[in-house]
mmCIF file of C-alpha atoms in Angstrom:
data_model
loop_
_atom_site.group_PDB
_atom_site.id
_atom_site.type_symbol
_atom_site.label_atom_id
_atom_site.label_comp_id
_atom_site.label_asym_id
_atom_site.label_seq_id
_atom_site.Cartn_x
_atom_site.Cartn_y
_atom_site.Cartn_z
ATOM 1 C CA UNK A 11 136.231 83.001 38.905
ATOM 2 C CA UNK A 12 135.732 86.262 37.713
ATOM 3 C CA UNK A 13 137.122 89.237 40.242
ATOM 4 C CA UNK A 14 136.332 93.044 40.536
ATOM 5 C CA UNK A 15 138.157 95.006 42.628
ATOM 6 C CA UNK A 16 137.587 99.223 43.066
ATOM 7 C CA UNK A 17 139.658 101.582 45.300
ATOM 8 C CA UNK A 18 138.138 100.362 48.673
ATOM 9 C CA UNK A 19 139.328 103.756 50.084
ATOM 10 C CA UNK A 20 136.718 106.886 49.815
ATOM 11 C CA UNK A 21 138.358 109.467 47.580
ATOM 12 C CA UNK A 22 137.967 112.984 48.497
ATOM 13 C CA UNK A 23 138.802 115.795 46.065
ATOM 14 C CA UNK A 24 137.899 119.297 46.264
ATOM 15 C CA UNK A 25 135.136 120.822 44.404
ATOM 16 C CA UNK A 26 136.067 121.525 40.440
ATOM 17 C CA UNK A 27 139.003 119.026 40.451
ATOM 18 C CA UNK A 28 138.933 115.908 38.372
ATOM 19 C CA UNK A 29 137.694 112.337 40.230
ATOM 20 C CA UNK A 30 139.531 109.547 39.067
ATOM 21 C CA UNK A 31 138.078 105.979 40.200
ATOM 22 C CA UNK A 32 139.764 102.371 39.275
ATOM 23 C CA UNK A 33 138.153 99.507 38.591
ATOM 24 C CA UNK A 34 140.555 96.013 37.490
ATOM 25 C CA UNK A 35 139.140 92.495 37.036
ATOM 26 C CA UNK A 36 140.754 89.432 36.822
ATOM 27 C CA UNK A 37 140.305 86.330 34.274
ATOM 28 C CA UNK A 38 138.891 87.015 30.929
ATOM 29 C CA UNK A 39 137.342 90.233 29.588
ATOM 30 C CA UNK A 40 134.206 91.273 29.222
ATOM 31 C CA UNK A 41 132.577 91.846 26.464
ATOM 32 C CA UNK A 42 131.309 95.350 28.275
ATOM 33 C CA UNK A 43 131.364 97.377 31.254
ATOM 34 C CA UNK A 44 129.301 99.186 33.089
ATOM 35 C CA UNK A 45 128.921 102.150 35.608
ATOM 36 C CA UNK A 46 126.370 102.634 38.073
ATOM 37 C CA UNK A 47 125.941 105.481 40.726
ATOM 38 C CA UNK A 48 124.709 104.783 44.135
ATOM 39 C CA UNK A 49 123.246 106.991 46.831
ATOM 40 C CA UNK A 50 122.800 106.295 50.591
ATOM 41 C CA UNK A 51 119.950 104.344 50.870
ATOM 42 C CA UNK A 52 118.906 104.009 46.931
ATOM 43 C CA UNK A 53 119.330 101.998 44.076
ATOM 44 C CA UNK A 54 122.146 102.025 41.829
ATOM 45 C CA UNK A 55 121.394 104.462 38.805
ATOM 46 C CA UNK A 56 122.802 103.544 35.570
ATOM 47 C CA UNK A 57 125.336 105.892 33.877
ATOM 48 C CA UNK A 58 127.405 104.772 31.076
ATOM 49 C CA UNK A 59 128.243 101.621 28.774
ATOM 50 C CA UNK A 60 131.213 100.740 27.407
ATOM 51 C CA UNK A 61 132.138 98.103 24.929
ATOM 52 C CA UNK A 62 135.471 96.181 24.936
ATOM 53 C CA UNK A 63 135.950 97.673 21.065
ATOM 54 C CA UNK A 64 135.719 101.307 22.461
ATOM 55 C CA UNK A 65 138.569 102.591 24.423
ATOM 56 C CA UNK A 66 136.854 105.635 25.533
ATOM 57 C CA UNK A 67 133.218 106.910 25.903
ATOM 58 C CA UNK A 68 132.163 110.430 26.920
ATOM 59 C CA UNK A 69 128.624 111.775 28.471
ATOM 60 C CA UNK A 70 128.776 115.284 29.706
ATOM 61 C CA UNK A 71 132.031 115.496 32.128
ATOM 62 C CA UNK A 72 131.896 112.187 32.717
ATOM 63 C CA UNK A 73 134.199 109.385 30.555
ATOM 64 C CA UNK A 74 134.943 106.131 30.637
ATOM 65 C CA UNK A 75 138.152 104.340 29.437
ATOM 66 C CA UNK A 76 138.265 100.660 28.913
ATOM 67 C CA UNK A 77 141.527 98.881 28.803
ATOM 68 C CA UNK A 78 141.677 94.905 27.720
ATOM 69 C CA UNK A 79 145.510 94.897 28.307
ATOM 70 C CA UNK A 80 145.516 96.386 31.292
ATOM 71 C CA UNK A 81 142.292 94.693 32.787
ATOM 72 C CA UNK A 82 140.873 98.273 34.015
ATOM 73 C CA UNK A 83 138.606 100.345 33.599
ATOM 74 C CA UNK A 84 138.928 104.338 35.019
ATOM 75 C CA UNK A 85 135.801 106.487 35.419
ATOM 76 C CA UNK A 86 136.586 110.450 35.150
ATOM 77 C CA UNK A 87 134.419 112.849 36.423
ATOM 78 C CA UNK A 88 135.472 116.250 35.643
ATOM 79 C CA UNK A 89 134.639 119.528 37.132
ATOM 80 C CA UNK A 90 133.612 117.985 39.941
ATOM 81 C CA UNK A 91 130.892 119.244 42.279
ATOM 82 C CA UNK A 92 129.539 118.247 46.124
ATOM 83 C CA UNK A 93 126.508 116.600 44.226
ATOM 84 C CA UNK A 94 128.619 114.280 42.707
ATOM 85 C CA UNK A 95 129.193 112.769 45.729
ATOM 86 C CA UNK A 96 128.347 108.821 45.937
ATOM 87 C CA UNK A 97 129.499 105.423 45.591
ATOM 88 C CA UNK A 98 130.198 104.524 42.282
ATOM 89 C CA UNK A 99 129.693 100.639 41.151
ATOM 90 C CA UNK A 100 131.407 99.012 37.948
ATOM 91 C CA UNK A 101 129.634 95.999 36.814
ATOM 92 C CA UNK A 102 130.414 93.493 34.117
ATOM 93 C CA UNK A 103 128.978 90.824 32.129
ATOM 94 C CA UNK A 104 129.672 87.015 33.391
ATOM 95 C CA UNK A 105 129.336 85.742 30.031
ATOM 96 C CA UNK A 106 128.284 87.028 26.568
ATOM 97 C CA UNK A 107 125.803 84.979 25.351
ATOM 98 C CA UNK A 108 123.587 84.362 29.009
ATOM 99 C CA UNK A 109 122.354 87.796 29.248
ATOM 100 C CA UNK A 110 121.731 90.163 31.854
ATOM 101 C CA UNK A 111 124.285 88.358 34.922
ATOM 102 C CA UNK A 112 126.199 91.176 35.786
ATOM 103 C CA UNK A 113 128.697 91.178 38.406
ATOM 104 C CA UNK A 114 129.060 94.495 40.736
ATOM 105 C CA UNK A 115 132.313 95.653 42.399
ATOM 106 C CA UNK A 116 132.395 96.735 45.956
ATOM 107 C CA UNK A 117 132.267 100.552 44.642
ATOM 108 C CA UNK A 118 134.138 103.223 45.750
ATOM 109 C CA UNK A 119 132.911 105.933 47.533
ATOM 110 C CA UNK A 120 133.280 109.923 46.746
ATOM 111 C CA UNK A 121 133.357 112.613 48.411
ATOM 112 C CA UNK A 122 133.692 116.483 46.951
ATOM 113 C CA UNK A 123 134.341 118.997 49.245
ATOM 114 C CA UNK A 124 133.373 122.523 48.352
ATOM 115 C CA UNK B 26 105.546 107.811 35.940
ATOM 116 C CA UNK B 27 107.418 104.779 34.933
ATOM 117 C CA UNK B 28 110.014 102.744 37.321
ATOM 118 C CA UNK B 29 110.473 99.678 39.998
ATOM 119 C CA UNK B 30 108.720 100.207 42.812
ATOM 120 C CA UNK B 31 109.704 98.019 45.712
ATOM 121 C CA UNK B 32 107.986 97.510 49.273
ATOM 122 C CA UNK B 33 108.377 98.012 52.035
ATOM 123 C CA UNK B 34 111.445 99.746 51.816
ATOM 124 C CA UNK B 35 112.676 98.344 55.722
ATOM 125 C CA UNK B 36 111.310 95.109 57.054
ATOM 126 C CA UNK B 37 111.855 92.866 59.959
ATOM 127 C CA UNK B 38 111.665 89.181 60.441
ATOM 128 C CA UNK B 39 111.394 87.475 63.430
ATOM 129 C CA UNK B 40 113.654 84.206 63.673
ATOM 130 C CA UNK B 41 111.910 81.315 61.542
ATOM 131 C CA UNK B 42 109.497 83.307 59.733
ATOM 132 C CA UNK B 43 109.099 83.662 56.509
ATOM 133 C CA UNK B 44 108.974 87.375 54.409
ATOM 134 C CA UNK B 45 108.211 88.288 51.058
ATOM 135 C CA UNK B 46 109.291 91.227 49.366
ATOM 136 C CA UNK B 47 107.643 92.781 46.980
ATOM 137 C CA UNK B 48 108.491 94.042 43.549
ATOM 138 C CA UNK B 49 107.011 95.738 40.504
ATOM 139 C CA UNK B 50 107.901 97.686 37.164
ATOM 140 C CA UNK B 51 105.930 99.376 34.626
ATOM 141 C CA UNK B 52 108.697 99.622 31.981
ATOM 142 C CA UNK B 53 107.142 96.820 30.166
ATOM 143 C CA UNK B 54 110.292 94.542 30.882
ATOM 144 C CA UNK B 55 111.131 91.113 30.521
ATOM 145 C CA UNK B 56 114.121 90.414 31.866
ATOM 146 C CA UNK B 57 113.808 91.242 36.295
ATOM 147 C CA UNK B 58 116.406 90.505 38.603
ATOM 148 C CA UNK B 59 117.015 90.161 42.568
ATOM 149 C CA UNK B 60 120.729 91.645 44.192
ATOM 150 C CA UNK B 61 121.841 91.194 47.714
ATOM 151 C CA UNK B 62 123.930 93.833 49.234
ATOM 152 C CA UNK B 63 126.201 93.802 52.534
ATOM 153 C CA UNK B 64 128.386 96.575 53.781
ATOM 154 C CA UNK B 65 130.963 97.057 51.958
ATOM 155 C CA UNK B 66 130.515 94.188 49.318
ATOM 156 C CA UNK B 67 129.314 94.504 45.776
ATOM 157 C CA UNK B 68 126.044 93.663 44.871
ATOM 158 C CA UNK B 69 125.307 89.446 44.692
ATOM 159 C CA UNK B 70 122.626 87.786 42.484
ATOM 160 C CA UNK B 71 120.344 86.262 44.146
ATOM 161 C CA UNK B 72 117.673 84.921 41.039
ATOM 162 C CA UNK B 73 116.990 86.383 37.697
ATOM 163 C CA UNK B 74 114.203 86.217 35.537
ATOM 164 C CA UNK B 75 113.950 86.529 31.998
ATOM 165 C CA UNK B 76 110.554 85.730 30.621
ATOM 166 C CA UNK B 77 107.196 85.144 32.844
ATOM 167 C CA UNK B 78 106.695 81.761 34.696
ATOM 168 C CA UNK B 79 110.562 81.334 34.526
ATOM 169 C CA UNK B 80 113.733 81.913 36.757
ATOM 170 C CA UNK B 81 116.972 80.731 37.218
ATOM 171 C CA UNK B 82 119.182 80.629 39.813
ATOM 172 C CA UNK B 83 121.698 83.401 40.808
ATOM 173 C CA UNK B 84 124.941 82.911 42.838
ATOM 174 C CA UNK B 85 123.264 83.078 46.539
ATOM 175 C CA UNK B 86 119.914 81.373 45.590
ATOM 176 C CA UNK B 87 119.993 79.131 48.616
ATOM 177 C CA UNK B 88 117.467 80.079 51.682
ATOM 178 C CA UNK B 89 115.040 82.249 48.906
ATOM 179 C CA UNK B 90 112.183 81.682 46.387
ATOM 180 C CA UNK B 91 110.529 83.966 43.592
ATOM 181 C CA UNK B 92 107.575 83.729 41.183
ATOM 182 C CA UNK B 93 107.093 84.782 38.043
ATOM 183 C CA UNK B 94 103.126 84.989 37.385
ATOM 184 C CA UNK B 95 103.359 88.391 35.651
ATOM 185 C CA UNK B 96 105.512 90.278 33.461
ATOM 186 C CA UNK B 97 105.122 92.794 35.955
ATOM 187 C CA UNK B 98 105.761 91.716 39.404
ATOM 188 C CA UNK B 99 108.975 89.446 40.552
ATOM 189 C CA UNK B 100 108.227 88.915 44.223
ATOM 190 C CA UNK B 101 111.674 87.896 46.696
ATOM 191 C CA UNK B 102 110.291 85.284 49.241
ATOM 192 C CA UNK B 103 113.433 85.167 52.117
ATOM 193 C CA UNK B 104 112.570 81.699 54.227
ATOM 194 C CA UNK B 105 113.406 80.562 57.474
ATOM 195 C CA UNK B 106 116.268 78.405 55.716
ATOM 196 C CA UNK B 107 118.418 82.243 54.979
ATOM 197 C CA UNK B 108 120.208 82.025 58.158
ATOM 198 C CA UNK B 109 122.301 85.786 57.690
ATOM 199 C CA UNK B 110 119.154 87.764 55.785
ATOM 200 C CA UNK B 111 119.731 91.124 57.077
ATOM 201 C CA UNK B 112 120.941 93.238 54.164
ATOM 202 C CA UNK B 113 119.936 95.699 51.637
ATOM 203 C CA UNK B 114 117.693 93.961 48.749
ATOM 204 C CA UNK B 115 117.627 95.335 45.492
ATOM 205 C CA UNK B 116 115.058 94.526 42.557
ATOM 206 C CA UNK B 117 116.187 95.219 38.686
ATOM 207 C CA UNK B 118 114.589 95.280 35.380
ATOM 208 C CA UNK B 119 115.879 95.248 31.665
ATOM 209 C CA UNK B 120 114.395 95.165 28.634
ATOM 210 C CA UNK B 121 115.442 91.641 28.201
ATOM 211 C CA UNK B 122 117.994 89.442 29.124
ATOM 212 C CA UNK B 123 120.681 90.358 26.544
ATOM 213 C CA UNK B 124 124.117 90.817 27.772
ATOM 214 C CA UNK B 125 124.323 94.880 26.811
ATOM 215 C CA UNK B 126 121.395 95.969 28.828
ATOM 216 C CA UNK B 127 121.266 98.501 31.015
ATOM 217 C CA UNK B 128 119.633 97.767 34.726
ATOM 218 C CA UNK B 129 117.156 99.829 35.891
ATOM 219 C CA UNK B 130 116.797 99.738 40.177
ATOM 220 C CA UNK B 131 114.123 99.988 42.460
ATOM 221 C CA UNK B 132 114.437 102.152 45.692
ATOM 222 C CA UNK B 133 115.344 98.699 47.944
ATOM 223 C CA UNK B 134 114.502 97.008 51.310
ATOM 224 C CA UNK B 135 116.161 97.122 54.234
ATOM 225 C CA UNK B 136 115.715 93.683 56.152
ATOM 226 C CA UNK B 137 116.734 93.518 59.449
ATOM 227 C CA UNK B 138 116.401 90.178 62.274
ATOM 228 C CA UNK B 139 114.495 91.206 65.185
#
């Protein structure tokens, strides 16, 4: 079955510094990704889309790489500042043509220290 | 303003009772969707829906029921039969069921066994 896995580990970075999270999946690829970001206590808010024909995607100083041959995805947030701390969830599609069954990874937590 | 709004955001069951959670959008959706999240552990379907007066099962289905009377509301019934139910629950909408969509999250409820 179909496997996400993202840095388990919080990352901590200091303020203006460029976050760099993982996430890899096993089996076959999907069709698109997705990343969501998650405060304490809230519900995951969408962020960006990426298809597996794009190899990057940009949206402010945040980007997205998508990697078929490698399996991984890596989100970039640059400049970063304290209010970007959160987790951050990658989600993908189970299967093209059911719609809407997404599966989450565990997320990875970030921290930015001023 | 439009959104998911879920109630109550924390909850308590007693041990053999029955609780409903309750969720609605005013995004004019179709497609609605119930997550289950643990500590540390990405978020698991629990039922989707993707048109009114249908729903299919997710990956945890077993020991909860939903309804689908209205486009509207997608109500998360967690019965006696859930034997682990305290977690974070999370309602979703999209604008249908295709596999690109985007979710959109509610604020959660936190059950907890008394």
């Amino acid at each position: 079955s179909q496997k996400i896995e993202q840095n388990s580990e919080a990352l901590n970075i200091q303020e203006g510094k460029t976050a760099t999270l993982t996430c890899n999946y096993t089996n076959y690829s999907p069709a698109y990704l997705q990343w969501y970001r998650q405060d304490p206590g809230r519900g995951p808010v969408f962020l960006l889309l990426i298809r597996e024909n794009e190899k990057e995607k940009r949206k402010e100083r945040l980007k997205v790489t998508f990697d078929t041959t490698l399996k991984q995805s890596l989100f970039h947030i640059t400049a970063s500042q304290p209010a970007d701390s959160a987790t951050y969830l990658c989600a993908l599609d189970m299967s093209g043509n059911q719609g809407g069954k997404l599966i989450f990874g565990q997320g990875t937590e970030l921290s930015v220290k001023p | 303003d439009g959104g998911i709004t879920q109630s109550p955001k924390y909850l308590f069951r007693k041990e053999g009772q029955n609780v409903t959670l309750s969720c609605e959008q005013n995004l004019n959706h179709d497609a609605m969707y119930w997550y289950r999240q643990d500590p540390g552990q990405g978020l698991r379907l629990i039922y989707y829906s993707q048109i009114v007066n249908d729903f299919q099962k997710g990956d945890i289905a077993e020991g909860y029921s939903v309804s689908r009377e209205k486009k509207e509301s997608f109500p998360l019934t967690v019965t006696s039969a859930q034997k682990n139910p305290t977690a974070f629950y999370l309602c979703a909408s999209s604008i249908d069921a295709g596999w690109n969509e985007k979710l959109f999250f509610g604020s959660g409820t936190q059950l907890s066994v008394l």
